[in-house]
Tab-separated table of C-alpha atoms in Angstrom:
chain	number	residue	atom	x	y	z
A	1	UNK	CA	1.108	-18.065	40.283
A	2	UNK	CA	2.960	-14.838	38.538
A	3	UNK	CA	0.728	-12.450	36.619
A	4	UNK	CA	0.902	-12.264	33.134
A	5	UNK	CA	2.671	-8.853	33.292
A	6	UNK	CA	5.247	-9.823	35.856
A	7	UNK	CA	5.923	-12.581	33.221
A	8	UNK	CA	6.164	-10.123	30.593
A	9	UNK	CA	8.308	-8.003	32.277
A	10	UNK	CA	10.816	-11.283	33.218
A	11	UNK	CA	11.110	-12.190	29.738
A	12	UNK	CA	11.297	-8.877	28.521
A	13	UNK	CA	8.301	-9.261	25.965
A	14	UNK	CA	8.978	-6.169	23.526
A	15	UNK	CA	12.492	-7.289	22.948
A	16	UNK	CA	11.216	-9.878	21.088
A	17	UNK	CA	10.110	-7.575	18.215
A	18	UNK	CA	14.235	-7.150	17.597
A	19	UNK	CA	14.047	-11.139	16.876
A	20	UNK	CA	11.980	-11.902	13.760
A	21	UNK	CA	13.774	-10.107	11.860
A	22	UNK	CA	17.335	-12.145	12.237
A	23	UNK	CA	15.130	-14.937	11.057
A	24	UNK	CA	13.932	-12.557	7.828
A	25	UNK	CA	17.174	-11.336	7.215
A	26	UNK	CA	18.664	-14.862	6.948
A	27	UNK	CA	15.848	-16.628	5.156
A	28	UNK	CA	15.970	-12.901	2.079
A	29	UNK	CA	20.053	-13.698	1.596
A	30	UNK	CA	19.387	-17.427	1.224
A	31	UNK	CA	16.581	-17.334	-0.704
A	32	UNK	CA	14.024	-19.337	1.424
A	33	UNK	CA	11.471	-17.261	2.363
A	34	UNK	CA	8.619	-18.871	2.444
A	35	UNK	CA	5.647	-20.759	4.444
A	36	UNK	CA	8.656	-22.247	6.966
A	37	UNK	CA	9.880	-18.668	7.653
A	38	UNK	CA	7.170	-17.251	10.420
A	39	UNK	CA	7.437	-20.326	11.814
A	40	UNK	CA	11.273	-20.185	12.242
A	41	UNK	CA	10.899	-16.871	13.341
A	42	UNK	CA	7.959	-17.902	16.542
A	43	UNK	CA	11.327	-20.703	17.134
A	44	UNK	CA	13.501	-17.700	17.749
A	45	UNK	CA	11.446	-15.322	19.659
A	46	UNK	CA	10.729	-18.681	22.504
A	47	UNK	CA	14.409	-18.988	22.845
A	48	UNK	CA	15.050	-15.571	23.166
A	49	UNK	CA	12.315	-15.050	26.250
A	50	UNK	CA	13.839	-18.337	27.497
A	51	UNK	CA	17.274	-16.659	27.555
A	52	UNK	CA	15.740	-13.691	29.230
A	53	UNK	CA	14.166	-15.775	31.711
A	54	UNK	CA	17.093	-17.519	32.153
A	55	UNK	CA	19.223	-15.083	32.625
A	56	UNK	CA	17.138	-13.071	35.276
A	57	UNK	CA	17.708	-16.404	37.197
A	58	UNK	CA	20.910	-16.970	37.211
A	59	UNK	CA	21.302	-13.282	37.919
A	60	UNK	CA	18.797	-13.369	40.786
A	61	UNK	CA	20.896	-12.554	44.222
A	62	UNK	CA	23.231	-9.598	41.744
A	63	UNK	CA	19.743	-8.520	40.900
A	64	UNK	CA	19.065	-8.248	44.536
A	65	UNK	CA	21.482	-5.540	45.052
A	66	UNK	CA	21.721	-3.710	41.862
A	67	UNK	CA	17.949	-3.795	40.608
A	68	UNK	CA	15.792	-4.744	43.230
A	69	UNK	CA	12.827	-4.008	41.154
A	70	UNK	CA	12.838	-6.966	38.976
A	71	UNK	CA	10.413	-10.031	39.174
A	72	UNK	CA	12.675	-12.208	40.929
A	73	UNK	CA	14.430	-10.213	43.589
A	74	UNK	CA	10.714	-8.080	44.008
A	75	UNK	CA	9.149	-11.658	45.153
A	76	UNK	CA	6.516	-11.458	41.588
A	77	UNK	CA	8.143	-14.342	40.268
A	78	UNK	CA	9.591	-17.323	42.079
A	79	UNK	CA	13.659	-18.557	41.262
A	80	UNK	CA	12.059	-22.106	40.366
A	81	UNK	CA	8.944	-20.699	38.204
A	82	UNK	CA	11.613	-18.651	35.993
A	83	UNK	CA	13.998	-21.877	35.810
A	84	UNK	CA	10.991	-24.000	34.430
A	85	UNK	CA	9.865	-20.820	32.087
A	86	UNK	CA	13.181	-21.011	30.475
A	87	UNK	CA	13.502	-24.802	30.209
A	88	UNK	CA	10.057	-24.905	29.041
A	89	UNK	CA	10.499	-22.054	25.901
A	90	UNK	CA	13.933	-23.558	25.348
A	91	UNK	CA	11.997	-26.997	24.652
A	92	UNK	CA	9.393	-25.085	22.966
A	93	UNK	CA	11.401	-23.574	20.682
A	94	UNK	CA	13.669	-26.085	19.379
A	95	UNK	CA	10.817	-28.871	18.943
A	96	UNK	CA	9.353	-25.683	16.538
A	97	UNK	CA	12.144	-25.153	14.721
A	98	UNK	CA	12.454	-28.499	13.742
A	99	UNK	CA	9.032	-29.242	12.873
A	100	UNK	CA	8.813	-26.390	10.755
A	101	UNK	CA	12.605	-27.469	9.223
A	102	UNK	CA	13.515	-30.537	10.263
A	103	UNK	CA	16.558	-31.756	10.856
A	104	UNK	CA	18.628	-28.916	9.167
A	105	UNK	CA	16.828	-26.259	11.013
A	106	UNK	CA	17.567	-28.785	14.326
A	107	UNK	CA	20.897	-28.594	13.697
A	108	UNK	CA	21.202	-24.865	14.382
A	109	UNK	CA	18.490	-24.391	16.783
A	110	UNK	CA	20.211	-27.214	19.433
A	111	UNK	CA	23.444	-24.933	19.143
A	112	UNK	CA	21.865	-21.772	19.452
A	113	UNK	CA	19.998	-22.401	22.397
A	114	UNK	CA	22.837	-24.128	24.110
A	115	UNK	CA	24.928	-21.008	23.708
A	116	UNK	CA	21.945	-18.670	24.626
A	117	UNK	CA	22.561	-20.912	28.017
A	118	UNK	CA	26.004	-21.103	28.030
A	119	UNK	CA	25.974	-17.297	28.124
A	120	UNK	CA	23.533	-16.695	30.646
A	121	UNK	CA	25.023	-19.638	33.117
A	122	UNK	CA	29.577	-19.022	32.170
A	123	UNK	CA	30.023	-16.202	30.127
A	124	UNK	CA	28.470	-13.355	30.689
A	125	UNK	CA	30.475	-12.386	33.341
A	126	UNK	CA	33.686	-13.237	31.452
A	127	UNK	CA	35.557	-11.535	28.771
A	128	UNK	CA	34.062	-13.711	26.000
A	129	UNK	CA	30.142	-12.366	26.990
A	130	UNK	CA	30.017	-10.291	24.310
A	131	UNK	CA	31.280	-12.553	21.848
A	132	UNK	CA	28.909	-15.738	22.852
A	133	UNK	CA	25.850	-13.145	22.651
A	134	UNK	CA	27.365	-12.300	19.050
A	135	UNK	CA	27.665	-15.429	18.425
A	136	UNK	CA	23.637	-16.214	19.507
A	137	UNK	CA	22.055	-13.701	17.082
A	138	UNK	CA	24.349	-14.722	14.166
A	139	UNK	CA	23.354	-18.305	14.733
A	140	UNK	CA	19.226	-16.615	15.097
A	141	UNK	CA	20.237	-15.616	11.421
A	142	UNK	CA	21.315	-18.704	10.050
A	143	UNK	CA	18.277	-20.219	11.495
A	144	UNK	CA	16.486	-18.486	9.111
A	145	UNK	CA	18.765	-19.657	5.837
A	146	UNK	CA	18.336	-23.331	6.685
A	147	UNK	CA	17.307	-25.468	4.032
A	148	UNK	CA	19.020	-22.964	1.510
A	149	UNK	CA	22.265	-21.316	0.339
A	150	UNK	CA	23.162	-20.700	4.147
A	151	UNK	CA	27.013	-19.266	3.028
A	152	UNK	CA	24.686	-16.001	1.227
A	153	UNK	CA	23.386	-16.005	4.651
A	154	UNK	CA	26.645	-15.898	6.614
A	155	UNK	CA	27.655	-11.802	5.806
A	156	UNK	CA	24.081	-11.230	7.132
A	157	UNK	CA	24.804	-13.372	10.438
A	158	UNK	CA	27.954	-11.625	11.165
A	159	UNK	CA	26.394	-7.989	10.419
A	160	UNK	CA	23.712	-8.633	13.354
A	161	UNK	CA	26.468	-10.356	15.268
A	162	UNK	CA	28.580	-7.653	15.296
A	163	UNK	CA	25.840	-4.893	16.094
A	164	UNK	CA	25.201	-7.488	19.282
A	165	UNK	CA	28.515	-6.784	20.430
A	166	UNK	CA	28.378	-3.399	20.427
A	167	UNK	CA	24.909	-3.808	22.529
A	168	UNK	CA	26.353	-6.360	24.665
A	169	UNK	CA	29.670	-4.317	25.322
A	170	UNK	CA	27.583	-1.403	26.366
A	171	UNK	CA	24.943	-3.375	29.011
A	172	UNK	CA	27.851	-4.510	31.156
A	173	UNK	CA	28.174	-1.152	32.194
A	174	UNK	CA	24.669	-0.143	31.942
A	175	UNK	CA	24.526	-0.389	36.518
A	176	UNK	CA	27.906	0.948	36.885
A	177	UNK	CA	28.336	3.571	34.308
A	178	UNK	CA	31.189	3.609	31.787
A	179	UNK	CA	34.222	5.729	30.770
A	180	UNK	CA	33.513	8.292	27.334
A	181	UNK	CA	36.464	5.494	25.716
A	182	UNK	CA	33.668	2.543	25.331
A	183	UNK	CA	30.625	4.268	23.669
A	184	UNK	CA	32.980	5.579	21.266
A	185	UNK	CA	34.604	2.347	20.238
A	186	UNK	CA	30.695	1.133	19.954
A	187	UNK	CA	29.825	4.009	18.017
A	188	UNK	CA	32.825	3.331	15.509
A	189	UNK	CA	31.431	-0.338	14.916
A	190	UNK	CA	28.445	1.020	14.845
A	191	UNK	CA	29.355	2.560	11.613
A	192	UNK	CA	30.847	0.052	10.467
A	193	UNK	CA	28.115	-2.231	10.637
A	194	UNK	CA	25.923	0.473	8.927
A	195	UNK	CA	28.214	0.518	5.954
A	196	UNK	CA	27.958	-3.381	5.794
A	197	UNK	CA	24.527	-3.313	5.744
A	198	UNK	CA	24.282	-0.570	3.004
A	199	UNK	CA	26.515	-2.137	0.632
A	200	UNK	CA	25.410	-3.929	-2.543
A	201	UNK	CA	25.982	-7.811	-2.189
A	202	UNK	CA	28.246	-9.639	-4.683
A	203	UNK	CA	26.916	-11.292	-7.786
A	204	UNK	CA	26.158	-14.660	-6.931
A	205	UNK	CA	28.756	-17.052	-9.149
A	206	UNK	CA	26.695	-20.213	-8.435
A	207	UNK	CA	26.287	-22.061	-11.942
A	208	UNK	CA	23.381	-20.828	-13.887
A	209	UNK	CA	20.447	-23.048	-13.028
A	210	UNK	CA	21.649	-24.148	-9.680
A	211	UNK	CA	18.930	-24.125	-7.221
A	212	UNK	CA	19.516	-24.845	-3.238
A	213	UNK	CA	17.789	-28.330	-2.323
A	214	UNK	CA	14.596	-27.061	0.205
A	215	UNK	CA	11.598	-28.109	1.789
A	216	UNK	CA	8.365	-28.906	-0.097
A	217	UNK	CA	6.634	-25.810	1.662
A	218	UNK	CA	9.476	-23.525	0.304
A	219	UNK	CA	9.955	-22.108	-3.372
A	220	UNK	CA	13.577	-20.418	-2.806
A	221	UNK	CA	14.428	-17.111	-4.195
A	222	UNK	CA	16.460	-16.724	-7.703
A	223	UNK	CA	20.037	-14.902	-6.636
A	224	UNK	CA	19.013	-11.527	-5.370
A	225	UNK	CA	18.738	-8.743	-8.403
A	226	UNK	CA	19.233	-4.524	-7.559
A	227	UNK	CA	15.923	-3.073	-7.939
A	228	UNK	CA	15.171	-0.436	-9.928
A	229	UNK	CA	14.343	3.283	-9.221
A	230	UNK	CA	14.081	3.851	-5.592
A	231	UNK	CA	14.433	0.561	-3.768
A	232	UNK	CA	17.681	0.724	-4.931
A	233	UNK	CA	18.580	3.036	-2.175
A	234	UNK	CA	16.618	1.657	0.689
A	235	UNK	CA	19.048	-0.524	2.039
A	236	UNK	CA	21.067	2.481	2.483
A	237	UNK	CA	18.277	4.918	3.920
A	238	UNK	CA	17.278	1.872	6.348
A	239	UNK	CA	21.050	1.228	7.640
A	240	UNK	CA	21.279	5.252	7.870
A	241	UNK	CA	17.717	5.050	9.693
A	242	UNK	CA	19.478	2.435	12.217
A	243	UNK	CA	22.993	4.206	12.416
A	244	UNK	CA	21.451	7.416	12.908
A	245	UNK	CA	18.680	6.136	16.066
A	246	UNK	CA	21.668	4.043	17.909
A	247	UNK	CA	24.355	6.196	17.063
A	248	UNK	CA	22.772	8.962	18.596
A	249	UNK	CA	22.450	7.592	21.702
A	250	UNK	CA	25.808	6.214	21.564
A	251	UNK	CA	26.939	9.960	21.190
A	252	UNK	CA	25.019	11.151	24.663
A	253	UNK	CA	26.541	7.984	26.202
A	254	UNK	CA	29.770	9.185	25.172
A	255	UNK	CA	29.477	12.962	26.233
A	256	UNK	CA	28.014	11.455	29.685
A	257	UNK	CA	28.794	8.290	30.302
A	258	UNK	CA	26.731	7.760	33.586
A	259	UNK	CA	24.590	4.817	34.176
A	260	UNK	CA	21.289	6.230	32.929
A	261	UNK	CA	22.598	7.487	29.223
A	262	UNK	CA	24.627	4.180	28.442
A	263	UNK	CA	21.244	2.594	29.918
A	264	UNK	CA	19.401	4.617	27.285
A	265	UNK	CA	22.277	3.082	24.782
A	266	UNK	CA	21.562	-0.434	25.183
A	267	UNK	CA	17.584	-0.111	24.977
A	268	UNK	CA	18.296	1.938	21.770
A	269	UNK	CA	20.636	-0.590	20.270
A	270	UNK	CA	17.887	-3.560	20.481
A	271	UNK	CA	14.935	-1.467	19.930
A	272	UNK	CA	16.749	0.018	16.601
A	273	UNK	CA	17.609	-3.600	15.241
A	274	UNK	CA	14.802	-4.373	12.982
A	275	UNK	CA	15.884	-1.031	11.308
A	276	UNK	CA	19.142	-3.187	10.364
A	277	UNK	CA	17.636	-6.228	10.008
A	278	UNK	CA	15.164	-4.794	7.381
A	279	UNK	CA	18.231	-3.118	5.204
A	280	UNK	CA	19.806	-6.741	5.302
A	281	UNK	CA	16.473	-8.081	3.994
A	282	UNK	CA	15.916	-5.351	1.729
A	283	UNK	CA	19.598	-6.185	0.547
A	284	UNK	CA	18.745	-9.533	-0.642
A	285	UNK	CA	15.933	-8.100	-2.575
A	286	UNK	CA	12.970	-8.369	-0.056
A	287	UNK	CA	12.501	-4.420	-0.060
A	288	UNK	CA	8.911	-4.703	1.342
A	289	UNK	CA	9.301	-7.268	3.841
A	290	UNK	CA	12.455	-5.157	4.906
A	291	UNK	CA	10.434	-2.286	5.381
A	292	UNK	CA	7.948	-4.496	7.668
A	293	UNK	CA	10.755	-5.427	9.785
A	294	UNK	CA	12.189	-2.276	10.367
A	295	UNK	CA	8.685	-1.079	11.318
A	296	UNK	CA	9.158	-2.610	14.331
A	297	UNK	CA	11.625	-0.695	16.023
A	298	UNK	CA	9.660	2.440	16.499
A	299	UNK	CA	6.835	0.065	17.609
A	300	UNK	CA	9.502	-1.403	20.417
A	301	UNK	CA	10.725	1.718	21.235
A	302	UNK	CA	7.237	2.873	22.132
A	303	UNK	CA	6.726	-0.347	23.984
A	304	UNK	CA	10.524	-0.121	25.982
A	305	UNK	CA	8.646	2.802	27.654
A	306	UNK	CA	6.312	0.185	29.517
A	307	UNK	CA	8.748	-2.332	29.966
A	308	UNK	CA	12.568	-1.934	29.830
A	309	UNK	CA	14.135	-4.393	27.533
A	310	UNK	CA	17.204	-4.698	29.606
């Protein structure tokens, strides 16, 4: 049997504190935080160690050669034993997610963990990897807006999406090394996403009096209102928080792009992610359970010290 650590380290266990928070973020801008939210959120952090897991597997004889280290390749963990770990947290979390929100929740959960597989099994090698791993944490996001106004949720999804691509774009040259060209371009998104994530969300034009249909556990959220005084701003000074820890190490990636610093990139990007997922929530209108969110990423960075998260 594996140890608990070599288990940890397969899965990458601190990258799960970057997860939660798509669940948050989604469940502030569609007004359905509630009971069903933590819940949603334990859903997505099982299919993201299965897609860890899984990948690791189907990466197993590459691994061999390039990082020899890992569980697999090192002989800690057996090719079957990670197979069944990932088929076993993929079950896990779906049959979670729809207990905690039935059949709507289902209906995004199925989808999202076939494309966590389709990327580890088809694309990751391909040029669509960085889109289908996009395409994975904006569904994570939507997960979290089931049951209510999932279209105010969809801006959110495609914010985190399109940091994930930046992340993504950067990891498949985190062995090899990469030319100054790529962390630039990631850098530039980057920003982009940082501006998206500071700016004030529409009005909502829904009828007055319209409320989204939800679960009994659930009271949804009135249309998001701008906060007075200082929480105003926090959206901003979280997506500036975010911009500033990834872009930085974008910038050393850029002005040496060997192996190590776009290494340093990648951890950076998913440790830093609850920074932007908590000025999305914060966004809605969920300033303090923005600010626990983005807690987390000096936590995980801390934590990527013990055990790399990529």
């Amino acid at each position: 049997m594996p140890r608990l650590a070599d288990l940890a380290e397969l899965v990458r266990a601190p990258a799960a504190l970057s997860v939660p928070g798509d669940v948050v973020a989604g469940a502030a801008a569609a007004g359905m935080l509630g009971r069903r939210t933590p819940a949603l959120a334990a859903a997505s952090v099982l299919l993201y160690w299965a897609g860890m897991a899984a990948n690791d597997w189907a990466d197993r004889r590459l691994d061999a050669v390039e990082r020899p280290e890992r569980p697999i390749p090192s002989g800690r963990v057996a090719p079957a034993a990670a197979l069944g770990l990932a088929a076993g947290l993929t079950a896990a979390g779906v049959a979670v997610a729809t207990a905690a929100g039935g059949r709507r929740a289902a209906a995004v959960a199925v989808p999202l963990a076939a494309t966590v597989w389709g990327y580890d099994l088809a694309a990751k090698s391909t040029p669509a990897g960085p889109a289908v791993m996009a395409a994975c944490r904006g569904l994570d996001v939507l997960l979290g807006a089931t049951g209510g106004r999932v279209l105010r949720a969809v801006p959110a999804a495609l914010t985190v999406a399109a940091h994930t691509w930046t992340v993504t774009a950067l990891s498949r040259r985190e062995v090899t090394g990469a030319d100054a060209a790529l962390p630039l371009r990631t850098l530039a998104g980057t920003a982009l996403v940082a501006a998206s994530a500071a700016a004030r969300p529409r009005p909502d034009r829904a009828r007055p009096g319209r409320r989204p249909r939800a679960a009994t556990t659930d009271v949804p959220d009135p249309a998001p209102r701008p906060d007075p005084g200082a929480a105003a701003a926090l959206p901003a000074l979280l997506a500036g928080w975010y911009a500033a820890r990834y872009g930085a190490a974008q910038a050393r990636a850029a002005a040496d792009p060997r192996a190590g610093r776009v290494r340093a990139a990648v951890g950076a990007g998913i440790t830093g992610l609850p920074a932007l997922q908590g000025a999305l929530a914060a966004r809605a209108g969920a300033g303090l359970l923005g600010l626990a969110v983005a807690a987390a990423a000096p936590l995980g960075g801390r934590l990527a010290r013990k055990v790399s998260p990529t």
